[in-house]
Amino acid sequence: FNNMKTPASILAGAMIPLGFLAPLPKPEIDEKGESPHHRLLRKGHLFIAVMSLCSELTSVMWATVAVNQLTEVAHAPAESVWHLLQRDFNLEWVAVNAHFVLGMLGFMSMIGIRGYLASVVAGFSQTGSASVCAAAASGLLLMVSIINRGVASGGGDGLRYGASILSLITTYVRLLVKRAISRDTFGPLELASVLLGGASAVLGVKALIESDASRVKPASKDA
């Protein structure tokens, strides 16, 4: 767990200046106003920054508590570390990895958005801006590929969480909801967290795709 906690902490620290302290580059606005896709990227950047930071901090919290349980509580012997994790820390291990991966992908998305807006401000041509986006997308896709192969390999003895990052995330959600609603391990805060997280995602997507027309006041009619 420590090998995940340290990178997650570093990423969380890097997200604060990248996502909140340093303002996004703002292209010049002509008489038509800001470009719709620039405005969409600004909205998306803020949403991604909040979700990614929360995800990395959650990963750190899962890992910290798991390490404390490993050192303070006696556990029965297991064939390997992988079998121990599967038996006693299945949810914790999936949670640490899922939140770390989601935060990292969000971090790369923030880099891509900031790089694109900076290229527009710097006066890059469309080709130059496309090259910046392509560089960020290349890194993002390679990371997803690496994660997919890691998830598919599992513990090396046929035990795995699925074939891709989606399998990892769905396994995490399933295990978390199962523990939250189970009679023996009922957790109202965990259940509330899942519901609020789902509501946040839905409302965030709605805010990104809704038109700004509703914010424009209709012109007054002549008397």
Tab-separated table of C-alpha atoms in Angstrom:
chain	number	residue	atom	x	y	z
A	1	PHE	CA	0.000	0.000	0.000
A	2	ASN	CA	2.888	2.373	0.646
A	3	ASN	CA	3.989	2.125	-2.984
A	4	MET	CA	0.601	3.630	-3.901
A	5	LYS	CA	0.281	6.104	-1.045
A	6	THR	CA	3.442	8.029	-1.895
A	7	PRO	CA	2.670	8.608	-5.615
A	8	ALA	CA	-0.932	9.497	-4.750
A	9	SER	CA	0.298	12.073	-2.226
A	10	ILE	CA	2.670	13.576	-4.793
A	11	LEU	CA	-0.068	13.823	-7.405
A	12	ALA	CA	-2.486	15.381	-4.909
A	13	GLY	CA	0.103	18.017	-4.045
A	14	ALA	CA	0.724	18.773	-7.722
A	15	MET	CA	-2.980	19.123	-8.457
A	16	ILE	CA	-3.486	22.049	-6.084
A	17	PRO	CA	-1.405	24.607	-8.040
A	18	LEU	CA	-2.287	23.092	-11.427
A	19	GLY	CA	-6.017	22.913	-10.803
A	20	PHE	CA	-6.768	25.774	-8.407
A	21	LEU	CA	-3.950	28.246	-7.778
A	22	ALA	CA	-2.692	28.939	-11.298
A	23	PRO	CA	-5.421	30.506	-13.471
A	24	LEU	CA	-6.066	28.945	-16.844
A	25	PRO	CA	-4.634	30.778	-19.857
A	26	LYS	CA	-7.419	32.909	-21.287
A	27	PRO	CA	-7.508	33.538	-25.048
A	28	GLU	CA	-8.456	37.009	-26.237
A	29	ILE	CA	-12.214	37.481	-26.521
A	30	ASP	CA	-13.552	39.205	-29.611
A	31	GLU	CA	-16.900	40.886	-30.082
A	32	LYS	CA	-18.575	37.466	-30.393
A	33	GLY	CA	-17.462	36.492	-26.908
A	34	GLU	CA	-15.478	33.499	-25.757
A	35	SER	CA	-15.479	30.444	-27.980
A	36	PRO	CA	-18.024	27.820	-26.825
A	37	HIS	CA	-15.464	25.014	-26.750
A	38	HIS	CA	-13.046	27.164	-24.733
A	39	ARG	CA	-15.816	27.830	-22.234
A	40	LEU	CA	-16.575	24.090	-22.147
A	41	LEU	CA	-12.920	23.288	-21.452
A	42	ARG	CA	-12.847	25.768	-18.560
A	43	LYS	CA	-15.898	24.184	-16.976
A	44	GLY	CA	-14.489	20.721	-17.523
A	45	HIS	CA	-11.119	21.652	-16.060
A	46	LEU	CA	-12.632	22.747	-12.755
A	47	PHE	CA	-14.810	19.653	-12.492
A	48	ILE	CA	-11.904	17.335	-13.342
A	49	ALA	CA	-9.613	19.125	-10.875
A	50	VAL	CA	-12.027	18.695	-7.955
A	51	MET	CA	-12.805	15.056	-8.734
A	52	SER	CA	-9.146	14.151	-9.313
A	53	LEU	CA	-7.918	15.764	-6.107
A	54	CYS	CA	-10.648	14.081	-4.069
A	55	SER	CA	-9.820	10.764	-5.723
A	56	GLU	CA	-6.107	10.949	-4.880
A	57	LEU	CA	-6.794	11.980	-1.280
A	58	THR	CA	-9.236	9.089	-0.942
A	59	SER	CA	-6.563	6.736	-2.253
A	60	VAL	CA	-4.151	8.013	0.397
A	61	MET	CA	-6.768	7.501	3.106
A	62	TRP	CA	-7.553	3.919	2.023
A	63	ALA	CA	-3.843	3.064	1.913
A	64	THR	CA	-3.090	4.642	5.294
A	65	VAL	CA	-5.853	2.780	7.106
A	66	ALA	CA	-4.914	-0.491	5.388
A	67	VAL	CA	-1.278	-0.156	6.448
A	68	ASN	CA	-2.374	0.454	10.039
A	69	GLN	CA	-4.517	-2.688	9.965
A	70	LEU	CA	-1.664	-4.728	8.512
A	71	THR	CA	0.737	-3.655	11.246
A	72	GLU	CA	-1.629	-3.633	14.217
A	73	VAL	CA	-3.837	-6.686	13.591
A	74	ALA	CA	-2.648	-10.299	13.377
A	75	HIS	CA	-3.599	-12.101	10.153
A	76	ALA	CA	-3.582	-15.799	9.300
A	77	PRO	CA	-0.762	-16.973	7.017
A	78	ALA	CA	-1.402	-16.850	3.268
A	79	GLU	CA	0.222	-18.412	0.217
A	80	SER	CA	1.398	-15.023	-1.043
A	81	VAL	CA	0.884	-11.311	-0.600
A	82	TRP	CA	-1.670	-11.408	-3.420
A	83	HIS	CA	-3.708	-14.088	-1.647
A	84	LEU	CA	-3.547	-12.081	1.586
A	85	LEU	CA	-4.862	-9.004	-0.205
A	86	GLN	CA	-7.611	-11.008	-1.895
A	87	ARG	CA	-8.682	-12.560	1.388
A	88	ASP	CA	-8.412	-9.753	3.950
A	89	PHE	CA	-7.953	-6.498	2.026
A	90	ASN	CA	-9.824	-7.015	-1.215
A	91	LEU	CA	-11.878	-3.817	-1.057
A	92	GLU	CA	-8.988	-1.750	0.270
A	93	TRP	CA	-6.596	-2.843	-2.480
A	94	VAL	CA	-9.122	-2.265	-5.250
A	95	ALA	CA	-10.063	1.128	-3.782
A	96	VAL	CA	-6.471	2.359	-3.576
A	97	ASN	CA	-5.763	1.391	-7.172
A	98	ALA	CA	-9.065	2.646	-8.590
A	99	HIS	CA	-8.827	6.075	-6.946
A	100	PHE	CA	-5.159	6.455	-7.835
A	101	VAL	CA	-5.821	5.600	-11.479
A	102	LEU	CA	-8.835	7.912	-11.758
A	103	GLY	CA	-6.895	10.779	-10.205
A	104	MET	CA	-3.919	10.198	-12.480
A	105	LEU	CA	-6.077	10.160	-15.609
A	106	GLY	CA	-7.760	13.351	-14.439
A	107	PHE	CA	-4.335	14.919	-13.880
A	108	MET	CA	-3.327	14.122	-17.460
A	109	SER	CA	-6.611	15.566	-18.720
A	110	MET	CA	-5.897	18.791	-16.812
A	111	ILE	CA	-2.457	18.971	-18.434
A	112	GLY	CA	-4.024	18.530	-21.867
A	113	ILE	CA	-6.641	21.256	-21.296
A	114	ARG	CA	-4.126	23.722	-19.893
A	115	GLY	CA	-1.655	22.976	-22.673
A	116	TYR	CA	-4.256	23.529	-25.366
A	117	LEU	CA	-5.463	26.848	-23.935
A	118	ALA	CA	-1.854	27.984	-23.479
A	119	SER	CA	-1.098	27.161	-27.115
A	120	VAL	CA	-4.065	29.274	-28.229
A	121	VAL	CA	-2.881	32.210	-26.115
A	122	ALA	CA	0.647	31.810	-27.494
A	123	GLY	CA	-0.688	32.185	-31.005
A	124	PHE	CA	-0.143	28.625	-32.167
A	125	SER	CA	-1.793	27.576	-35.389
A	126	GLN	CA	-4.445	24.886	-35.322
A	127	THR	CA	-1.727	22.401	-36.214
A	128	GLY	CA	0.390	23.523	-33.271
A	129	SER	CA	-2.525	23.318	-30.845
A	130	ALA	CA	-3.372	19.881	-32.210
A	131	SER	CA	0.194	18.712	-31.579
A	132	VAL	CA	-0.060	19.805	-27.930
A	133	CYS	CA	-3.334	17.930	-27.499
A	134	ALA	CA	-1.892	14.902	-29.268
A	135	ALA	CA	1.072	14.805	-26.879
A	136	ALA	CA	-1.215	14.795	-23.833
A	137	ALA	CA	-3.551	12.255	-25.428
A	138	SER	CA	-0.595	10.025	-26.260
A	139	GLY	CA	0.522	9.945	-22.637
A	140	LEU	CA	-3.039	9.389	-21.426
A	141	LEU	CA	-3.679	6.485	-23.801
A	142	LEU	CA	-0.350	4.860	-22.962
A	143	MET	CA	-1.173	5.058	-19.257
A	144	VAL	CA	-4.568	3.469	-19.859
A	145	SER	CA	-2.894	0.703	-21.856
A	146	ILE	CA	-0.360	0.049	-19.098
A	147	ILE	CA	-3.124	-0.075	-16.492
A	148	ASN	CA	-5.235	-2.411	-18.624
A	149	ARG	CA	-2.330	-4.845	-18.992
A	150	GLY	CA	-1.604	-4.676	-15.277
A	151	VAL	CA	-5.223	-5.361	-14.375
A	152	ALA	CA	-5.421	-8.228	-16.882
A	153	SER	CA	-2.260	-9.885	-15.516
A	154	GLY	CA	-3.664	-9.980	-11.964
A	155	GLY	CA	-1.673	-11.987	-9.458
A	156	GLY	CA	-0.092	-14.250	-12.045
A	157	ASP	CA	-2.014	-17.373	-11.013
A	158	GLY	CA	-5.302	-16.683	-12.771
A	159	LEU	CA	-6.744	-14.404	-10.071
A	160	ARG	CA	-7.515	-10.945	-11.372
A	161	TYR	CA	-10.092	-8.146	-11.197
A	162	GLY	CA	-10.911	-8.188	-14.900
A	163	ALA	CA	-9.365	-7.282	-18.220
A	164	SER	CA	-9.299	-3.482	-18.095
A	165	ILE	CA	-9.513	-0.374	-15.956
A	166	LEU	CA	-13.304	-0.461	-16.286
A	167	SER	CA	-13.325	-3.859	-14.623
A	168	LEU	CA	-11.237	-2.481	-11.777
A	169	ILE	CA	-13.590	0.457	-11.226
A	170	THR	CA	-16.774	-1.608	-11.466
A	171	THR	CA	-15.325	-4.148	-9.024
A	172	TYR	CA	-14.546	-1.334	-6.593
A	173	VAL	CA	-18.043	0.137	-6.808
A	174	ARG	CA	-19.631	-3.292	-6.418
A	175	LEU	CA	-17.547	-4.180	-3.347
A	176	LEU	CA	-18.084	-0.785	-1.747
A	177	VAL	CA	-21.852	-0.820	-2.248
A	178	LYS	CA	-22.043	-4.424	-1.044
A	179	ARG	CA	-20.263	-3.538	2.199
A	180	ALA	CA	-22.265	-0.354	2.665
A	181	ILE	CA	-25.677	-2.050	2.414
A	182	SER	CA	-24.836	-5.381	4.030
A	183	ARG	CA	-26.555	-6.017	7.365
A	184	ASP	CA	-23.314	-6.962	9.161
A	185	THR	CA	-21.196	-4.138	7.744
A	186	PHE	CA	-23.825	-1.454	7.102
A	187	GLY	CA	-22.162	1.902	6.572
A	188	PRO	CA	-24.453	4.924	6.179
A	189	LEU	CA	-21.545	7.247	5.440
A	190	GLU	CA	-20.204	4.941	2.743
A	191	LEU	CA	-23.651	4.700	1.179
A	192	ALA	CA	-24.098	8.471	1.318
A	193	SER	CA	-20.688	8.891	-0.298
A	194	VAL	CA	-21.645	6.618	-3.192
A	195	LEU	CA	-24.939	8.450	-3.720
A	196	LEU	CA	-23.339	11.889	-3.560
A	197	GLY	CA	-20.565	10.803	-5.901
A	198	GLY	CA	-23.081	9.558	-8.452
A	199	ALA	CA	-25.156	12.719	-8.137
A	200	SER	CA	-22.044	14.866	-8.552
A	201	ALA	CA	-21.063	13.029	-11.737
A	202	VAL	CA	-24.549	13.370	-13.243
A	203	LEU	CA	-24.891	17.047	-12.332
A	204	GLY	CA	-21.365	17.744	-13.550
A	205	VAL	CA	-22.037	16.223	-16.958
A	206	LYS	CA	-25.304	18.148	-17.149
A	207	ALA	CA	-23.502	21.400	-16.358
A	208	LEU	CA	-20.939	20.706	-19.081
A	209	ILE	CA	-23.424	20.016	-21.855
A	210	GLU	CA	-26.138	22.519	-21.018
A	211	SER	CA	-26.375	25.587	-23.191
A	212	ASP	CA	-25.372	29.030	-21.967
A	213	ALA	CA	-28.438	30.435	-23.674
A	214	SER	CA	-30.360	30.286	-20.430
A	215	ARG	CA	-27.940	32.783	-18.921
A	216	VAL	CA	-28.572	35.355	-21.623
A	217	LYS	CA	-31.354	37.720	-20.765
A	218	PRO	CA	-33.851	38.345	-23.555
A	219	ALA	CA	-33.770	41.781	-25.076
A	220	SER	CA	-36.458	44.140	-23.813
A	221	LYS	CA	-39.198	45.073	-26.220
A	222	ASP	CA	-39.632	48.649	-27.299
A	223	ALA	CA	-42.511	50.392	-25.642
